[in-house]
Short mmCIF file of C-alpha atoms and ligand atoms in Angstrom, two decimals:
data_model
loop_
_atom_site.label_atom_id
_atom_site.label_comp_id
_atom_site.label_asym_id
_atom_site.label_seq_id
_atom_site.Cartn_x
_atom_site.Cartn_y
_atom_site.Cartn_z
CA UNK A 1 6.66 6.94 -46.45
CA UNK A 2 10.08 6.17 -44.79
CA UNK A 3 11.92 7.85 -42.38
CA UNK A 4 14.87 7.62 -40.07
CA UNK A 5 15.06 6.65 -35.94
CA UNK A 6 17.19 10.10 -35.90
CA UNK A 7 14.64 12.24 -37.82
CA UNK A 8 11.89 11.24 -35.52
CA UNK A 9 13.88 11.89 -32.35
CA UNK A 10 14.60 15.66 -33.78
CA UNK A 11 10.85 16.05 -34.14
CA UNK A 12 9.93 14.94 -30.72
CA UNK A 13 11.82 17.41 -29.25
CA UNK A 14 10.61 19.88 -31.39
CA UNK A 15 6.88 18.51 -30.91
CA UNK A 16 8.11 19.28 -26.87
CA UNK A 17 8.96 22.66 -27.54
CA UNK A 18 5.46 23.29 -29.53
CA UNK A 19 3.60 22.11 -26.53
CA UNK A 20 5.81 24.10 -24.28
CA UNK A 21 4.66 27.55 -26.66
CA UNK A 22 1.51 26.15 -26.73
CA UNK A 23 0.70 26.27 -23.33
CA UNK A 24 2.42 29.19 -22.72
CA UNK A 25 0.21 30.73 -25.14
CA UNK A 26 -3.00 29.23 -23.73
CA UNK A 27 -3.15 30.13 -20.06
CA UNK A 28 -6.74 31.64 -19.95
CA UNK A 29 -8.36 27.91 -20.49
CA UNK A 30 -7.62 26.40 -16.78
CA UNK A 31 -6.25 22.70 -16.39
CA UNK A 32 -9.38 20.51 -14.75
CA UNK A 33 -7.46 20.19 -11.31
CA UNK A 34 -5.42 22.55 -9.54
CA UNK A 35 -2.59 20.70 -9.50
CA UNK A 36 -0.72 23.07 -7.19
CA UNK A 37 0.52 21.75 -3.78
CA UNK A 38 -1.76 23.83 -1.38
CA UNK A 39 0.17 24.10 2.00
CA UNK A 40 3.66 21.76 2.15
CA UNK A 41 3.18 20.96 5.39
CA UNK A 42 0.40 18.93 4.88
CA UNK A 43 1.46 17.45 2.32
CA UNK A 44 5.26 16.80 3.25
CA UNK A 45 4.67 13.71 5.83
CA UNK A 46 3.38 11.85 2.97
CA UNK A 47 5.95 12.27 0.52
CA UNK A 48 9.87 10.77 0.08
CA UNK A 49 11.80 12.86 2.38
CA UNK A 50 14.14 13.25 -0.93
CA UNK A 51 11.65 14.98 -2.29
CA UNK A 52 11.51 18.25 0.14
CA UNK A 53 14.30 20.28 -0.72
CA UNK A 54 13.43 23.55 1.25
CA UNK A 55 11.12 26.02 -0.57
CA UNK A 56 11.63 24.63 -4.01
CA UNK A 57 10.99 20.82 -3.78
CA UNK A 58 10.82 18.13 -6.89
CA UNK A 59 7.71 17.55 -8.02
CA UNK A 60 6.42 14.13 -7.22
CA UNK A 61 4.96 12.06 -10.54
CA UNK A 62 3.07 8.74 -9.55
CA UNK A 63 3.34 6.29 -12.67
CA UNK A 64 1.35 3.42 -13.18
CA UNK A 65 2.95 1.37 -15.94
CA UNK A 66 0.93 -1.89 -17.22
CA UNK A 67 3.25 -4.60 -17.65
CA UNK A 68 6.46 -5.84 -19.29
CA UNK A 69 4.90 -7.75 -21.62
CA UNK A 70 7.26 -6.34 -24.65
CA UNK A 71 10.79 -5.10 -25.97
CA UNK A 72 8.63 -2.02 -26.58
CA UNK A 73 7.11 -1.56 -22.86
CA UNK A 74 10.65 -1.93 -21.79
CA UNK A 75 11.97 0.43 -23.83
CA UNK A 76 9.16 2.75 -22.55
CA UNK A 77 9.32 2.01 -19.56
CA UNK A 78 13.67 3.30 -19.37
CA UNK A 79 12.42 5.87 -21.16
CA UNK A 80 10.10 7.33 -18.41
CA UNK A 81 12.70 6.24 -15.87
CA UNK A 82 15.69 7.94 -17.54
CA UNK A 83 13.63 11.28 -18.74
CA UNK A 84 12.49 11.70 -14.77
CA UNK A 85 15.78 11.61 -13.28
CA UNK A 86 17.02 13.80 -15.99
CA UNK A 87 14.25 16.42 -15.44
CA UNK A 88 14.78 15.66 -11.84
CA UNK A 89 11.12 14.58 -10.92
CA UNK A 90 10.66 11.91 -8.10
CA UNK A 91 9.30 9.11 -9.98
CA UNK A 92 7.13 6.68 -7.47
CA UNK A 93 7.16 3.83 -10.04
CA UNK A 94 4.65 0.62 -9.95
CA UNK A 95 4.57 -2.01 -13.12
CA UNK A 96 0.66 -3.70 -12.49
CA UNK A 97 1.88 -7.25 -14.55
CA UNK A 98 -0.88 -6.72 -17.10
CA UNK A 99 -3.39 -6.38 -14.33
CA UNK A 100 -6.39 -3.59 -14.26
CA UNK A 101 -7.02 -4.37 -10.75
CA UNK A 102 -3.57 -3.53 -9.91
CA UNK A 103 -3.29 -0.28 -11.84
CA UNK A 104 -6.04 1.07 -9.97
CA UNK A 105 -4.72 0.13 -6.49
CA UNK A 106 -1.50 1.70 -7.45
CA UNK A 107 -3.36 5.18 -8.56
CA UNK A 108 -5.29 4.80 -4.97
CA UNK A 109 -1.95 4.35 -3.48
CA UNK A 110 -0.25 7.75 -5.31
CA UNK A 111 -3.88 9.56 -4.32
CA UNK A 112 -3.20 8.59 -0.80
CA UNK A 113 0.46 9.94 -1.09
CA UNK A 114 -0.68 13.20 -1.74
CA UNK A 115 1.28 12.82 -5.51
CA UNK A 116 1.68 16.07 -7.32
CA UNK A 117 0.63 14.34 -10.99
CA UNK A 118 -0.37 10.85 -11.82
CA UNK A 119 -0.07 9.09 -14.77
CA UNK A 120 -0.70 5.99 -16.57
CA UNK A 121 -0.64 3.68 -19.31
CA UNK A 122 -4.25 1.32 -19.16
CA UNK A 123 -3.58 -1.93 -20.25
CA UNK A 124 -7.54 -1.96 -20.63
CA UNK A 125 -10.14 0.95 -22.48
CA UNK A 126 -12.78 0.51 -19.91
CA UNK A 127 -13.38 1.05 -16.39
CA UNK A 128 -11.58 3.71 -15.28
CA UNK A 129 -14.17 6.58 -14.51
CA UNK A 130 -14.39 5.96 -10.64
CA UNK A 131 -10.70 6.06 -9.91
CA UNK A 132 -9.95 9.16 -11.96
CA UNK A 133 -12.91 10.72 -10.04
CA UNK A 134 -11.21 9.73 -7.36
CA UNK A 135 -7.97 11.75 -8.36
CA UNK A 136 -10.36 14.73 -9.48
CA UNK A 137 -11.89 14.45 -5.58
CA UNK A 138 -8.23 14.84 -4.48
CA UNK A 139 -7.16 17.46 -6.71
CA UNK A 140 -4.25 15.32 -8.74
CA UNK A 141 -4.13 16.30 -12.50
CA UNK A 142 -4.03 12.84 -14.75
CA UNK A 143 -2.04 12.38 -17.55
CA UNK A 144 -2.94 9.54 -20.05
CA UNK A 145 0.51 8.10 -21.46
CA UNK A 146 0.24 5.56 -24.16
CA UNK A 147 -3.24 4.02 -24.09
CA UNK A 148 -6.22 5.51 -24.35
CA UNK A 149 -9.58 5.65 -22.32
CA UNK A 150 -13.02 5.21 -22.93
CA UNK A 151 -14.92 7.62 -21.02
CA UNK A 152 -18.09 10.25 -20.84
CA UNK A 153 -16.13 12.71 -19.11
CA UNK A 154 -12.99 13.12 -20.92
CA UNK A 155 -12.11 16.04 -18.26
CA UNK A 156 -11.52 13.66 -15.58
CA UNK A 157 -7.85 13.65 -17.26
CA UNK A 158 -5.20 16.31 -18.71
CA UNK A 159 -3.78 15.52 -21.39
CA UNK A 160 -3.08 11.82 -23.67
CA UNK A 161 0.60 11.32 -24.58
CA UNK A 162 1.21 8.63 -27.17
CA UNK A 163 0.70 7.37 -30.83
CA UNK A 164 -2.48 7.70 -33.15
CA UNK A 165 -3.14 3.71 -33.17
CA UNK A 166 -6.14 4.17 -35.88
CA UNK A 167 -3.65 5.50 -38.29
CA UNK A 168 -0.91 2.61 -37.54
CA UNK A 169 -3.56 0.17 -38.28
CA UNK A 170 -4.23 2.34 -41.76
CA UNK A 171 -0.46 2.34 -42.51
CA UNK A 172 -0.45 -1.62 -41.83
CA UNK A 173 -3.25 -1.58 -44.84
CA UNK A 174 -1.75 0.89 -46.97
CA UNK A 175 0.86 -1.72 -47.24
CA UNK A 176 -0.48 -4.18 -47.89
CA UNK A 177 -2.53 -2.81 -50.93
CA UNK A 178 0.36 -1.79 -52.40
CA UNK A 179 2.20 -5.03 -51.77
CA UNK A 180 -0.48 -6.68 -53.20
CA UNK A 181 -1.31 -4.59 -55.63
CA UNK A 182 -0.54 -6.79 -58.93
CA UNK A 183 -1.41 -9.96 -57.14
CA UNK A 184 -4.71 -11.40 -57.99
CA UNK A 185 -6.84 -12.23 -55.11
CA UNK A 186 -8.14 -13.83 -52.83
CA UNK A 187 -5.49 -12.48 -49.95
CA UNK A 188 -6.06 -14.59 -47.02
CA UNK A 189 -5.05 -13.46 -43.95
CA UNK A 190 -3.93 -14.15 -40.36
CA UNK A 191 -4.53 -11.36 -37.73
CA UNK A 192 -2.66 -11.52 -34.53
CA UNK A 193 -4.45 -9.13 -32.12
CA UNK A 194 -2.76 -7.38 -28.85
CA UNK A 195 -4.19 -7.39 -25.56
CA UNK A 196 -7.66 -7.83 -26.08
CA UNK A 197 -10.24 -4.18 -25.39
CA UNK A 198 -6.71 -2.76 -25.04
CA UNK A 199 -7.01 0.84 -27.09
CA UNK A 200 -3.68 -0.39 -29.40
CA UNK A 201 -5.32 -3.67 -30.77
CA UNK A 202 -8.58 -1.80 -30.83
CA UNK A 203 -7.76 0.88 -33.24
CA UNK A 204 -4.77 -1.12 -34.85
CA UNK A 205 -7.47 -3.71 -36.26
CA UNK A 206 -9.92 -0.66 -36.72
CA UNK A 207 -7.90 1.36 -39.23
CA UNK A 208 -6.28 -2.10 -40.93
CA UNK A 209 -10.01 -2.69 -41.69
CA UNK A 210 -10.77 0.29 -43.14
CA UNK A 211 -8.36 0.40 -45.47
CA UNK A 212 -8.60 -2.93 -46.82
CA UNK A 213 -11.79 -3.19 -47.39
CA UNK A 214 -10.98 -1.07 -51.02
CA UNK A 215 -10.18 -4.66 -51.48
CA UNK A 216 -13.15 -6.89 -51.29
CA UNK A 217 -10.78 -10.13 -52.08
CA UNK A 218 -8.73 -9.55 -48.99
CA UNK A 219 -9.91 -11.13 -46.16
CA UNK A 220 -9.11 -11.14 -42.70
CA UNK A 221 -9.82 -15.45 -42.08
CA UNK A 222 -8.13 -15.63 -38.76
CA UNK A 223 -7.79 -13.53 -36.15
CA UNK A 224 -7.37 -13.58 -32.25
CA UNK A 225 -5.62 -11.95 -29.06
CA UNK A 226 -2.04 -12.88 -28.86
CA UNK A 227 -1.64 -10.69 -25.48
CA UNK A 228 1.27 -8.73 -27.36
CA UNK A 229 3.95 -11.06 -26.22
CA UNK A 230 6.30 -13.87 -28.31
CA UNK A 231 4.95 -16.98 -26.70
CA UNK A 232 1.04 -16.29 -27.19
CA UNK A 233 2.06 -15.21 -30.86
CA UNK A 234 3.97 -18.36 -31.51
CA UNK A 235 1.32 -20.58 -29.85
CA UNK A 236 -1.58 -18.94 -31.45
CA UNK A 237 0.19 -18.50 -34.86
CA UNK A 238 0.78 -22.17 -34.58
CA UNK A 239 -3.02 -22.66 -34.10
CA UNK A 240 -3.99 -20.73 -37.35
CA UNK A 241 -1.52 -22.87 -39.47
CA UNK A 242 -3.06 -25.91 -38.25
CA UNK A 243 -6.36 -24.70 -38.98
CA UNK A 244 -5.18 -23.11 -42.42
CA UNK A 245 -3.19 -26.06 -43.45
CA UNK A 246 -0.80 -23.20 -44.19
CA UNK A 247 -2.92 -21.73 -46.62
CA UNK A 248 -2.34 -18.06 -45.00
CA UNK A 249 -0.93 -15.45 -47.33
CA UNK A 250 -0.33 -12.30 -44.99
CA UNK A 251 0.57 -11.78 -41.44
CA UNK A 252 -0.92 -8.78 -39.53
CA UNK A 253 0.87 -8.62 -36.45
CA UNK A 254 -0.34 -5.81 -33.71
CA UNK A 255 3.51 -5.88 -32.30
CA UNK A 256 6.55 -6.86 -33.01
CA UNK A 257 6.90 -9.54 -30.63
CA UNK A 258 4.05 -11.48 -31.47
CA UNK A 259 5.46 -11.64 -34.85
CA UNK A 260 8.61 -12.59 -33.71
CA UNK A 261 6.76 -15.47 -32.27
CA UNK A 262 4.89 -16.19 -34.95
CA UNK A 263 7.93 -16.40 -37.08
CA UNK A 264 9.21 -19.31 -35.50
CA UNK A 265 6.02 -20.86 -35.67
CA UNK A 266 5.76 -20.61 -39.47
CA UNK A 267 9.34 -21.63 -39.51
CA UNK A 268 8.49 -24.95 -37.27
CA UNK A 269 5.60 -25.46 -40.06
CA UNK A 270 8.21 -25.68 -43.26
CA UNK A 271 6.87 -22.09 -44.45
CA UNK A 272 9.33 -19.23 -45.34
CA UNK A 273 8.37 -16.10 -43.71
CA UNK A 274 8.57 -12.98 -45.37
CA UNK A 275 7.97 -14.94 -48.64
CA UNK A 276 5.65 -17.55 -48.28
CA UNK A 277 3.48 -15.23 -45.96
CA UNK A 278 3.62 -11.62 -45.92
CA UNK A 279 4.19 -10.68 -42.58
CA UNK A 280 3.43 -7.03 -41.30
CA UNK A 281 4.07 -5.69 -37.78
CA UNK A 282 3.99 -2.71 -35.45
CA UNK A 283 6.24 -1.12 -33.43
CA UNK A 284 9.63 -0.67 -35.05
CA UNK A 285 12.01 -2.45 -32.36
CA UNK A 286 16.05 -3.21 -33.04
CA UNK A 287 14.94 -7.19 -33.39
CA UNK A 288 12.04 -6.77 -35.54
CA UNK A 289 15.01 -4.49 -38.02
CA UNK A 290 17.23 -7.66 -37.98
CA UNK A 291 14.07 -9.83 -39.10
CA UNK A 292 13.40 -7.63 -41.76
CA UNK A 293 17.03 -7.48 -42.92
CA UNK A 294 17.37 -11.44 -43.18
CA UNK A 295 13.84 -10.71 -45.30
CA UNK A 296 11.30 -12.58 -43.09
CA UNK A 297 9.19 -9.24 -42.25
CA UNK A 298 7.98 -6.93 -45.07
CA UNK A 299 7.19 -4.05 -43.63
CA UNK A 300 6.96 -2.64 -40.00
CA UNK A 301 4.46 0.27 -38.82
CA UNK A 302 6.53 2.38 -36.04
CA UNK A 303 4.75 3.00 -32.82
CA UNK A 304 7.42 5.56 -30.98
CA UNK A 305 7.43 3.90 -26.73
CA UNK A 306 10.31 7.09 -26.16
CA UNK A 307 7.36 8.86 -24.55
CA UNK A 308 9.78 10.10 -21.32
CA UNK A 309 10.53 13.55 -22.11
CA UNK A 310 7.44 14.58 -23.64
CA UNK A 311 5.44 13.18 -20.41
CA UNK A 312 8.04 14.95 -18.13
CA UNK A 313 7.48 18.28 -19.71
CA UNK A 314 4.01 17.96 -20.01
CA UNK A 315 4.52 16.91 -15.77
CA UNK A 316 5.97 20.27 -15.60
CA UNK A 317 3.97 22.53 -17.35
CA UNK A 318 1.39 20.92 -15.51
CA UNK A 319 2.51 21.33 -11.96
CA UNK A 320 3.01 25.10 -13.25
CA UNK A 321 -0.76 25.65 -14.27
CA UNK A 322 -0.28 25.41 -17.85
CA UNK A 323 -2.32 24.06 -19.90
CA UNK A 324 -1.40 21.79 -22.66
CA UNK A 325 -3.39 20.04 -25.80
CA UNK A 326 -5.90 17.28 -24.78
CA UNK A 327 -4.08 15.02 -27.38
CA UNK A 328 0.12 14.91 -27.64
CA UNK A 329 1.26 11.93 -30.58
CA UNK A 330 4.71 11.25 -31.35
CA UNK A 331 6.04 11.51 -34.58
CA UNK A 332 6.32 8.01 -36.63
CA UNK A 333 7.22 6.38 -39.47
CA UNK A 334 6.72 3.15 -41.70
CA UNK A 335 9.83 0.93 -42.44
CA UNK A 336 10.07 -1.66 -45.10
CA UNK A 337 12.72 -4.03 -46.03
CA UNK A 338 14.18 -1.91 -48.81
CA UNK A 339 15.48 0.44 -46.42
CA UNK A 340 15.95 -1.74 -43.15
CA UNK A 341 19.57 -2.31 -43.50
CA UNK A 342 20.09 1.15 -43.41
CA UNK A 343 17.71 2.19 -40.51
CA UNK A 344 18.79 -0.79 -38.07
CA UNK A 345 21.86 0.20 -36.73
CA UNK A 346 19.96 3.60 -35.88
CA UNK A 347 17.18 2.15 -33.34
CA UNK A 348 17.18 2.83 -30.30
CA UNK A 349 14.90 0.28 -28.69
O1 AHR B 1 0.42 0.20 -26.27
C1 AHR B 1 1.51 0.02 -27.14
C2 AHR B 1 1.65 -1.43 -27.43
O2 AHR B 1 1.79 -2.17 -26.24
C3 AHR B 1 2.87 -1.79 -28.26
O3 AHR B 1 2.62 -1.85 -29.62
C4 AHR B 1 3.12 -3.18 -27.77
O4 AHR B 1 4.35 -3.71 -28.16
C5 AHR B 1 2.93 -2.99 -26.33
O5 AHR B 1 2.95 -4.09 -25.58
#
């Protein structure tokens, strides 16, 4: 299954307008929160003066973004910058450095300012259920972008933006079953795991899992958190060799940078990535394309971070009592070296 940066960017707009006829078509089932602004004047002496322009002001969007722990949070995080201004919303903007604690302050501090919509990406799954009641108490609609939520009361937000994470994970197997298909076993392999009881490295491993256990000679030997970032997946790659004595045959890497990081590691070690271990990532960024080019990853599982204009128009419809689906996900592909010459001058992250 291969597919082009340029397709994919075609289909979220047209995924954008789907949700727009969507809603439009699906007024009678309310959104949990008014989300309407009731008088202006009380709200107006907590919000930017920028953001009162007479009768028809912008709508204010309070985003809580996780961290910058990735090319891919960056990319998503310009994304949502660039997509506000162009839809003109008022983005109040606050990056919590990887921090739960922080996240939820920052949602306290957009309830406080009397925020038209909030949204976030949770760098954790749990332990969110008191601050979104908080924002239901207030009457601020929540929008889940990215990362998903463990929770009993699933109405406490609006809608989740952002990619199916099981089926990455399955797509990460399905490769590697057909990689290996000819190849007696056993498969030995190395998992490098995201932020851990984050929703990505969660599911990611999930789905992996459940594919390649069709495959009772592949096994997953190693396996720990690498936080998602180059350094933890170089130092704990470099742990697993040691431990392995190099005898690792495949490379699951949650992101991209982590197996950037681990690439260098398996370099430092005398091994030849790409060949002497299969390596297999997620995400899809412009570095991981030139890796796969020079041949030292196989195959990379996209994970689309352009989430901007599909969280600005679901912002919208929102703040205009629409209602939209519980569950928006991006359209993405899978990317192997056959085709990454091709495909790498076309990313845009
Ligand atoms: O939640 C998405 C994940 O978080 C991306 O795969 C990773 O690169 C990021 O840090």
């Amino acid at each position: 299954m291969l597919g082009s940066n340029r397709t994919g960017m075609a289909l979220v707009h047209l995924l954008i307008v789907c949700c727009v006829l969507l809603a439009g078509c699906s007024r009678e089932a309310a959104a949990p929160a008014d989300p309407r602004p009731e008088a202006d004047e009380s709200r107006s002496p907590d919000l930017p003066s920028e953001a009162i322009a007479g009768e028809k002001r912008r709508i204010v969007l309070g985003f809580s973004q996780l961290g910058s722990e990735s090319d891919w949070r960056n990319a998503n995080t310009r994304s949502i910058r660039e997509a506000a201004k162009e839809a003109d919303i008022e983005l109040l903007f606050d990056n919590a450095e990887q921090s739960q604690e922080k996240q939820i302050e920052a949602i306290r501090r957009f309830i406080e300012r009397k925020v038209d919509v909030i949204a976030f990406a949770p760098v954790i799954e749990t332990g969110w259920e008191d601050i979104l009641t908080e924002a239901r108490q207030a009457g601020i609609p929540v929008i889940l972008s990215d990362r998903a939520v463990q929770i009993s009361d699933p109405s406490l937000y609006v809608t989740f933006i952002g990619a199916d994470f099981y089926e990455e994970g399955r797509k990460a197997g399905k490769y590697l079953l057909d990689k290996k298909r000819n190849d007696p076993g056993p498969v030995i392999i190395a998992e490098l795991q995201g932020t851990e009881g984050s929703s990505p490295s969660i599911e990611r491993g999930r789905g992996f899992r459940d594919i390649i256990r069709e495959r009772p000679d592949m096994n997953i030997v190693y396996s720990a958190p690498a936080d998602f970032t180059v350094e933890k997946g170089a130092e704990v790659m470099r742990q697993f060799l040691r431990e392995s004595g190099g005898e690792i045959d495949v490379l699951f890497a949650h992101n991209d940078d982590m197996a950037l990081g681990a690439i260098e590691a398996i370099e430092a070690y005398g091994l030849r990535p790409g060949k002497d271990i299969v390596i297999i990532s997620v995400d899809g960024t412009r570095k991981a394309f030139e890796m796969m080019v020079e041949g030292k990853i196989n195959c990379v599982v996209e994970c689309n971070p352009l989430l901007g204009p599909i969280l600005m128009q679901a912002v919208r419809e929102i703040y205009e009592g629409r209602t939209l689906p519980k569950r928006i996900v991006p359209p993405e592909s899978v990317f192997t070296e056959v085709l990454a010459e091709k495909e790498v001058a076309n990313r845009q992250y």
